[in-house]
């Protein structure tokens, strides 16, 4: 890693294919090189680190089947408990997982085929684990099929009440518009109804916590849409499931789906306006691999467009928080309470609760977007007064080690060489340590001027830490840090 | 609806000849029996765009697709009762407005405003192109430029430009993400609570020094993030002085809170020209719509009581406020098997404020017979942009030239909704 092109690629890759760099990940990247690093990240067998593994063991419902969860107090009685758990484990893994690219994919798919946490909350862990996480390194058609049969999605888009007599179009519409071909494909209302008919009678039983297929509620007879047709006898559970699977796989592998999927993915990782050439290259891989997610991601990641895209896309609030915390090497401020989910402050007392709240204020708490199109993913949507002020405040809080952030304080002394004793030297040393290089001269000068004005007159004050925290507060307030 | 009862048989004829672009010349106010002229015959107000002579134009965005028929039910329609056994009401269970339409009973506060002449209903209204897609219809609703695919700004953003707003706080969206309607070159502030935009400062340095450095660090950045930072800092410092206390009790809902925040800005003299307030409730009722006690019933209580509280809170400022509710589409006429309503097209809008010529329902009512419907939906016989245009013209002082920049390729008609502010 010598030249500026390599550094640009490193910084783009760690900002886009991970939740930002931390010292460990940067070392991994430099040791392996981009290709091998990404292959390692996408290895389904890549082990999780000990911290996350141990922390995850504290969460009870995450380690139970849905049926078991529903029978276990307090999940059986307190609706929000599973919701808080899936949100907090998501935050935890985005921040600290060794499988960073995987976590970014999990986020991507939770926006692509989303189920809000408020819908059938008890099953939200199941959706995240058995639909999204189980398939994020696999094939999109498999994930889409699993999603169509998950209780969360069945309740969210009304598949659970979609019947032969009155097809409920909600899911039928969104599977075309949002999950497969998109409105660029000229499908018509009749196609929406057909999709609903094919899926009619496939519902969910809360009593047995399992899929129920009722031939009485299934529309029977020939069906066709978008180049697919099926006699759809629909007399047996097996026939109904086979027909619906056939339709979903057909839709998921249409060229228009490959385009729409690739566009969404490129917009997420590369820029708000990816080129048609990149989208087409990704779509080609998608079709050649039957929607193999890591393959499409690699086509994107190894493109010239990706390599030169660093600094062009605004981080969403969660990415800002994650990347800042990782760059500073912060840990959680305290332990995640272990074991007993019936304890009154099982979640409220956890440092993850404070982080959850911070994301909520910024409008980016995991799984809270109420609509099936996922959180917005463009610069204008997130350039808000709240966003700017909250990020400046967060930067200041983390750098100064204020209470209530959910994170540990920075030990500046350990980050600085003993020779760094002036505002100028401290600013240079810290920037080099954190970002790998000093700041641009103008910004450096501006920040040093402010640091030099810091009040260090209080008796016993540690002037080195005051200078360092003042400088660091501004490092992460810079507009460039908000871009990736 | 029984057309004999409403005296609008002629619109059976109109409906047969209905085409998306052909209806503008025949707008009828059912309530007042008032036939309006088309755009070419209008004399438009030419109010100056001075600061004091414009209203705060507020949109309440009913995202998710508000069912206009449940909100404002056509009376005397056995067909409606047949198609919606669970999701329509006996006429006597609605708050009759004019013997043709009845408000949902939970819109009691709207009935009061209507009776006071400060609320008008516009019905069978909507977007010119209904796709039944939330996202396409919402997007085009907010862009409001149907023949201009290259135009990447929202209509409220263009309104800010035309009204000559220079203050970031002239445009307010009480949301956590910037809505499309405020995307574009004009600045507008996006925040849900004033406490979310308090800059905390640093412990060891003076606040003014810190804020100046923040400005400096952003001054050369060409992204929207960098370009808007200085205005954000200035505005945040002003908002820190806004007194958010009020004696008025708002509903404890998302909308109630958002309107309370907006009221505090208006009362503090922040020169708001236009605001977008997202309703925040669930309107996408594909199942269990809850007409009497559930989801929709609560939505109507929330909507009307939040606005009533807002009116009480801003007191004398009510005379310079116009509120318009707006939704991407209405719902299917026939209820589905889940006692819900699928996506539709035509819906209703409420227009209320101190300058509203209320107490009437304005509709070119298309009827509910099969032949009247568009693919099972209440037809749109009035483009929502007529409503916006009239409010902007008479309450925002917009000239025809201004309006053609805000709503390109659109010829607005006068509906008699609002008084001229001048």
mmCIF file of C-alpha atoms in Angstrom, chain B residues 66-248:
data_model
loop_
_atom_site.group_PDB
_atom_site.id
_atom_site.type_symbol
_atom_site.label_atom_id
_atom_site.label_comp_id
_atom_site.label_asym_id
_atom_site.label_seq_id
_atom_site.Cartn_x
_atom_site.Cartn_y
_atom_site.Cartn_z
ATOM 1 C CA UNK B 66 -55.840 7.873 2.679
ATOM 2 C CA UNK B 67 -59.270 6.484 1.921
ATOM 3 C CA UNK B 68 -61.271 9.547 0.936
ATOM 4 C CA UNK B 69 -64.553 7.703 0.829
ATOM 5 C CA UNK B 70 -64.406 6.704 4.455
ATOM 6 C CA UNK B 71 -63.346 10.215 5.440
ATOM 7 C CA UNK B 72 -66.051 11.911 3.421
ATOM 8 C CA UNK B 73 -68.736 9.433 2.502
ATOM 9 C CA UNK B 74 -71.178 10.102 -0.329
ATOM 10 C CA UNK B 75 -74.685 9.827 1.129
ATOM 11 C CA UNK B 76 -77.643 7.924 -0.198
ATOM 12 C CA UNK B 77 -75.608 5.234 -1.878
ATOM 13 C CA UNK B 78 -76.920 1.692 -1.371
ATOM 14 C CA UNK B 79 -74.195 0.571 -3.746
ATOM 15 C CA UNK B 80 -71.507 1.821 -1.407
ATOM 16 C CA UNK B 81 -73.125 -0.063 1.464
ATOM 17 C CA UNK B 82 -73.145 -3.210 -0.684
ATOM 18 C CA UNK B 83 -69.546 -2.925 -1.779
ATOM 19 C CA UNK B 84 -68.375 -1.995 1.681
ATOM 20 C CA UNK B 85 -70.488 -3.878 4.167
ATOM 21 C CA UNK B 86 -67.887 -3.363 6.909
ATOM 22 C CA UNK B 87 -66.225 -0.180 5.836
ATOM 23 C CA UNK B 88 -69.052 2.240 5.142
ATOM 24 C CA UNK B 89 -71.699 3.738 7.383
ATOM 25 C CA UNK B 90 -75.386 4.422 7.502
ATOM 26 C CA UNK B 91 -75.849 7.996 6.395
ATOM 27 C CA UNK B 92 -77.127 8.857 9.843
ATOM 28 C CA UNK B 93 -73.867 7.701 11.380
ATOM 29 C CA UNK B 94 -71.889 10.351 9.508
ATOM 30 C CA UNK B 95 -71.703 14.088 10.110
ATOM 31 C CA UNK B 96 -73.694 15.343 7.169
ATOM 32 C CA UNK B 97 -72.130 18.305 5.427
ATOM 33 C CA UNK B 98 -74.525 19.250 2.688
ATOM 34 C CA UNK B 99 -76.896 16.327 2.266
ATOM 35 C CA UNK B 100 -74.549 14.907 -0.350
ATOM 36 C CA UNK B 101 -71.573 14.009 1.755
ATOM 37 C CA UNK B 102 -71.038 13.066 5.388
ATOM 38 C CA UNK B 103 -67.848 13.325 7.389
ATOM 39 C CA UNK B 104 -66.565 10.377 9.374
ATOM 40 C CA UNK B 105 -67.906 10.770 12.873
ATOM 41 C CA UNK B 106 -64.425 11.103 14.335
ATOM 42 C CA UNK B 107 -63.808 14.181 12.197
ATOM 43 C CA UNK B 108 -66.006 16.144 14.570
ATOM 44 C CA UNK B 109 -63.457 18.917 14.890
ATOM 45 C CA UNK B 110 -63.500 19.272 11.104
ATOM 46 C CA UNK B 111 -67.290 19.586 11.178
ATOM 47 C CA UNK B 112 -66.899 22.524 13.538
ATOM 48 C CA UNK B 113 -64.390 24.180 11.219
ATOM 49 C CA UNK B 114 -66.650 23.452 8.258
ATOM 50 C CA UNK B 115 -69.621 25.021 9.999
ATOM 51 C CA UNK B 116 -67.497 28.041 10.844
ATOM 52 C CA UNK B 117 -66.686 28.406 7.155
ATOM 53 C CA UNK B 118 -62.996 27.649 7.655
ATOM 54 C CA UNK B 119 -62.760 24.187 6.133
ATOM 55 C CA UNK B 120 -63.534 23.013 2.622
ATOM 56 C CA UNK B 121 -63.551 19.463 1.316
ATOM 57 C CA UNK B 122 -62.311 18.636 -2.155
ATOM 58 C CA UNK B 123 -63.413 15.220 -3.349
ATOM 59 C CA UNK B 124 -62.648 12.802 -6.186
ATOM 60 C CA UNK B 125 -59.317 14.566 -6.287
ATOM 61 C CA UNK B 126 -55.881 13.135 -6.863
ATOM 62 C CA UNK B 127 -52.917 12.750 -9.143
ATOM 63 C CA UNK B 128 -53.362 12.846 -12.916
ATOM 64 C CA UNK B 129 -51.679 9.474 -13.336
ATOM 65 C CA UNK B 130 -52.658 6.870 -10.772
ATOM 66 C CA UNK B 131 -50.339 3.862 -10.742
ATOM 67 C CA UNK B 132 -51.466 2.377 -7.431
ATOM 68 C CA UNK B 133 -47.823 2.322 -6.463
ATOM 69 C CA UNK B 134 -47.152 4.142 -3.181
ATOM 70 C CA UNK B 135 -43.698 5.106 -4.247
ATOM 71 C CA UNK B 136 -44.308 6.189 -7.820
ATOM 72 C CA UNK B 137 -47.437 8.109 -6.921
ATOM 73 C CA UNK B 138 -45.897 9.729 -3.844
ATOM 74 C CA UNK B 139 -42.821 10.688 -5.775
ATOM 75 C CA UNK B 140 -44.726 12.231 -8.654
ATOM 76 C CA UNK B 141 -47.149 13.902 -6.232
ATOM 77 C CA UNK B 142 -44.259 15.703 -4.575
ATOM 78 C CA UNK B 143 -42.366 16.440 -7.784
ATOM 79 C CA UNK B 144 -45.639 17.745 -9.275
ATOM 80 C CA UNK B 145 -44.102 17.967 -12.724
ATOM 81 C CA UNK B 146 -45.715 15.197 -14.714
ATOM 82 C CA UNK B 147 -44.357 16.132 -18.117
ATOM 83 C CA UNK B 148 -40.919 17.147 -16.920
ATOM 84 C CA UNK B 149 -38.956 14.031 -16.092
ATOM 85 C CA UNK B 150 -35.732 16.017 -15.872
ATOM 86 C CA UNK B 151 -36.961 18.292 -13.101
ATOM 87 C CA UNK B 152 -35.456 16.978 -9.889
ATOM 88 C CA UNK B 153 -36.960 19.373 -7.380
ATOM 89 C CA UNK B 154 -40.141 19.118 -5.342
ATOM 90 C CA UNK B 155 -42.977 21.593 -5.646
ATOM 91 C CA UNK B 156 -42.562 23.085 -2.177
ATOM 92 C CA UNK B 157 -38.914 23.686 -2.934
ATOM 93 C CA UNK B 158 -39.865 25.548 -6.123
ATOM 94 C CA UNK B 159 -42.490 27.475 -4.177
ATOM 95 C CA UNK B 160 -39.766 28.668 -1.811
ATOM 96 C CA UNK B 161 -37.776 29.899 -4.781
ATOM 97 C CA UNK B 162 -40.747 31.697 -6.314
ATOM 98 C CA UNK B 163 -41.848 33.256 -3.068
ATOM 99 C CA UNK B 164 -38.352 34.683 -2.783
ATOM 100 C CA UNK B 165 -37.485 32.913 0.445
ATOM 101 C CA UNK B 166 -33.906 33.412 1.543
ATOM 102 C CA UNK B 167 -34.236 32.104 5.068
ATOM 103 C CA UNK B 168 -33.605 28.381 5.554
ATOM 104 C CA UNK B 169 -36.401 28.329 8.086
ATOM 105 C CA UNK B 170 -38.868 29.538 5.454
ATOM 106 C CA UNK B 171 -39.286 25.875 4.550
ATOM 107 C CA UNK B 172 -39.821 23.371 7.325
ATOM 108 C CA UNK B 173 -40.312 19.645 7.169
ATOM 109 C CA UNK B 174 -41.018 18.070 10.534
ATOM 110 C CA UNK B 175 -39.555 14.743 9.498
ATOM 111 C CA UNK B 176 -36.315 12.863 10.014
ATOM 112 C CA UNK B 177 -35.511 12.558 6.340
ATOM 113 C CA UNK B 178 -35.888 15.213 3.664
ATOM 114 C CA UNK B 179 -39.056 14.553 1.676
ATOM 115 C CA UNK B 180 -39.022 14.834 -2.110
ATOM 116 C CA UNK B 181 -41.217 17.942 -2.002
ATOM 117 C CA UNK B 182 -38.330 19.816 -0.357
ATOM 118 C CA UNK B 183 -35.577 18.477 -2.577
ATOM 119 C CA UNK B 184 -33.995 21.029 -4.874
ATOM 120 C CA UNK B 185 -31.982 24.218 -4.897
ATOM 121 C CA UNK B 186 -33.882 26.205 -2.267
ATOM 122 C CA UNK B 187 -32.850 25.598 1.329
ATOM 123 C CA UNK B 188 -35.301 24.163 3.812
ATOM 124 C CA UNK B 189 -34.882 22.882 7.333
ATOM 125 C CA UNK B 190 -35.669 19.293 8.231
ATOM 126 C CA UNK B 191 -36.124 18.364 11.881
ATOM 127 C CA UNK B 192 -38.788 16.723 13.977
ATOM 128 C CA UNK B 193 -38.137 18.350 17.352
ATOM 129 C CA UNK B 194 -36.347 21.580 18.181
ATOM 130 C CA UNK B 195 -34.318 19.799 20.863
ATOM 131 C CA UNK B 196 -32.857 17.563 18.128
ATOM 132 C CA UNK B 197 -31.147 20.571 16.567
ATOM 133 C CA UNK B 198 -29.481 22.086 19.597
ATOM 134 C CA UNK B 199 -25.739 22.273 18.960
ATOM 135 C CA UNK B 200 -24.096 21.218 22.206
ATOM 136 C CA UNK B 201 -20.692 22.813 21.673
ATOM 137 C CA UNK B 202 -17.339 21.786 23.114
ATOM 138 C CA UNK B 203 -16.285 21.860 26.746
ATOM 139 C CA UNK B 204 -12.984 23.667 26.458
ATOM 140 C CA UNK B 205 -13.600 26.290 23.789
ATOM 141 C CA UNK B 206 -15.960 29.220 23.357
ATOM 142 C CA UNK B 207 -19.165 28.440 21.541
ATOM 143 C CA UNK B 208 -18.697 31.163 18.936
ATOM 144 C CA UNK B 209 -15.165 29.998 18.188
ATOM 145 C CA UNK B 210 -16.369 26.427 17.789
ATOM 146 C CA UNK B 211 -19.242 27.401 15.518
ATOM 147 C CA UNK B 212 -16.934 29.509 13.364
ATOM 148 C CA UNK B 213 -14.579 26.587 12.925
ATOM 149 C CA UNK B 214 -17.494 24.325 12.010
ATOM 150 C CA UNK B 215 -18.471 26.879 9.354
ATOM 151 C CA UNK B 216 -14.889 27.057 8.074
ATOM 152 C CA UNK B 217 -14.525 23.308 7.788
ATOM 153 C CA UNK B 218 -17.660 23.116 5.641
ATOM 154 C CA UNK B 219 -17.065 26.192 3.552
ATOM 155 C CA UNK B 220 -15.278 24.522 0.676
ATOM 156 C CA UNK B 221 -17.291 21.325 0.504
ATOM 157 C CA UNK B 222 -19.479 21.190 -2.574
ATOM 158 C CA UNK B 223 -21.835 18.459 -1.430
ATOM 159 C CA UNK B 224 -25.223 19.521 -0.192
ATOM 160 C CA UNK B 225 -24.013 18.505 3.250
ATOM 161 C CA UNK B 226 -21.263 21.081 3.166
ATOM 162 C CA UNK B 227 -23.172 23.789 1.339
ATOM 163 C CA UNK B 228 -26.019 23.831 3.857
ATOM 164 C CA UNK B 229 -23.939 23.615 7.026
ATOM 165 C CA UNK B 230 -23.491 27.339 7.650
ATOM 166 C CA UNK B 231 -27.230 27.945 7.396
ATOM 167 C CA UNK B 232 -27.872 25.010 9.679
ATOM 168 C CA UNK B 233 -25.625 26.534 12.324
ATOM 169 C CA UNK B 234 -27.294 29.940 12.113
ATOM 170 C CA UNK B 235 -30.754 28.430 12.159
ATOM 171 C CA UNK B 236 -29.977 26.102 15.048
ATOM 172 C CA UNK B 237 -28.849 29.063 17.128
ATOM 173 C CA UNK B 238 -32.124 30.844 16.373
ATOM 174 C CA UNK B 239 -34.224 27.795 17.120
ATOM 175 C CA UNK B 240 -32.521 27.428 20.479
ATOM 176 C CA UNK B 241 -34.391 30.579 21.488
ATOM 177 C CA UNK B 242 -37.831 29.312 20.437
ATOM 178 C CA UNK B 243 -40.166 28.863 23.354
ATOM 179 C CA UNK B 244 -41.877 25.533 22.912
ATOM 180 C CA UNK B 245 -44.192 25.891 25.903
ATOM 181 C CA UNK B 246 -47.929 25.881 25.259
ATOM 182 C CA UNK B 247 -51.093 25.598 27.314
ATOM 183 C CA UNK B 248 -52.874 23.790 24.528
#
